[in-house]
CSV table of C-alpha atoms in Angstrom, one decimal:
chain,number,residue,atom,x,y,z
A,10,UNK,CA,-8.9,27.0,23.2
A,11,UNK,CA,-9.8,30.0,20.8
A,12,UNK,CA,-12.6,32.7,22.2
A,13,UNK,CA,-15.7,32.9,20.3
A,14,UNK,CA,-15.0,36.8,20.0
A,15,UNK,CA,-11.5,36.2,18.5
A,16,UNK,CA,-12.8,33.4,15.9
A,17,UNK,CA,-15.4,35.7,15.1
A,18,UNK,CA,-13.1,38.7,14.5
A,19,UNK,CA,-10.6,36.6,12.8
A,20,UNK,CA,-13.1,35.6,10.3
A,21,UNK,CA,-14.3,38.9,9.5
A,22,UNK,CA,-11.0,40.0,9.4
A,23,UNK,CA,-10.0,37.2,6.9
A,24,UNK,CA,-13.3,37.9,5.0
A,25,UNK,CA,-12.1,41.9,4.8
A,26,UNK,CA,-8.7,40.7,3.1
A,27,UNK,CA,-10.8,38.3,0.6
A,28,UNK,CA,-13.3,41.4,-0.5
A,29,UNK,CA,-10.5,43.6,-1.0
A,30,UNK,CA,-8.1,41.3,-2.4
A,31,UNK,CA,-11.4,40.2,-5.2
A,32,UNK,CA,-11.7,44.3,-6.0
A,33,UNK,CA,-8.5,45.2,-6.4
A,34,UNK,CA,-8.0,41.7,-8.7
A,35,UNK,CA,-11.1,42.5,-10.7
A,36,UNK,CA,-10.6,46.7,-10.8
A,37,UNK,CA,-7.0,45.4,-12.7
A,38,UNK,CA,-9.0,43.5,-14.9
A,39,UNK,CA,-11.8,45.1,-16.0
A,40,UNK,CA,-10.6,49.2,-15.0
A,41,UNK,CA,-14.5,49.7,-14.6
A,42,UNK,CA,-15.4,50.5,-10.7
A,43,UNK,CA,-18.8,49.0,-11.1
A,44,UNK,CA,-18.5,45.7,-13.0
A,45,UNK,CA,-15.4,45.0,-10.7
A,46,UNK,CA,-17.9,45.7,-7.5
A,47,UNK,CA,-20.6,43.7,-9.3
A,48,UNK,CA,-18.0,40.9,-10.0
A,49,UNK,CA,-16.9,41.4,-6.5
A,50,UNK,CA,-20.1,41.3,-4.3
A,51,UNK,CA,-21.5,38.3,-6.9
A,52,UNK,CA,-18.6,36.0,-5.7
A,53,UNK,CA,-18.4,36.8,-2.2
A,54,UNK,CA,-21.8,36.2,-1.9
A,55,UNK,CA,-21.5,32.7,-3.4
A,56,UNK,CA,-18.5,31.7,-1.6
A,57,UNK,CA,-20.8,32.6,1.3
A,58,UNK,CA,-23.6,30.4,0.7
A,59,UNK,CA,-20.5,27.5,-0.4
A,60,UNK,CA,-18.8,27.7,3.2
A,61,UNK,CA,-22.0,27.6,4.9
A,62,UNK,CA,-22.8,24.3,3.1
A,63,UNK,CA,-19.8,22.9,3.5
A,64,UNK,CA,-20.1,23.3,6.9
A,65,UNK,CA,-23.7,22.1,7.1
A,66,UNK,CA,-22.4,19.0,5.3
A,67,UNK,CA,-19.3,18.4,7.7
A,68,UNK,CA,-21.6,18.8,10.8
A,69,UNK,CA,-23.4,15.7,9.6
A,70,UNK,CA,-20.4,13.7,9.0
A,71,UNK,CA,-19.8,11.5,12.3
A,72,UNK,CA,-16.6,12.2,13.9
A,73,UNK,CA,-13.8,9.2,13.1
């Protein structure tokens, strides 16, 4: 059994990795510092608001 602490570290961690990975994806892209942040802080907010209602939505499914 996982620690709270260490789930919760491992998922900011992960999260960290995703941000910077988005940037550096988008910076190649675009070569301009702000529409590659915009880009950046757009999506990661979305996928945000997508994990928490996927979660929201498996918590109601009844375990098999």
């Amino acid at each position: 059994m996982e620690s709270r602490k260490r789930s919760v570290l491992k998922a900011i961690s992960y999260r960290v990795i995703c941000i910077i990975s988005m940037m550096v994806i988008t910076l190649l892209i675009t070569k301009n510092v702000s529409q590659s942040l915009y880009i950046t802080v757009v999506f990661q907010s979305i996928q945000t608001l997508l994990y928490y209602l996927h979660e929201r939505l498996w918590a109601r499914v009844s375990t098999m």
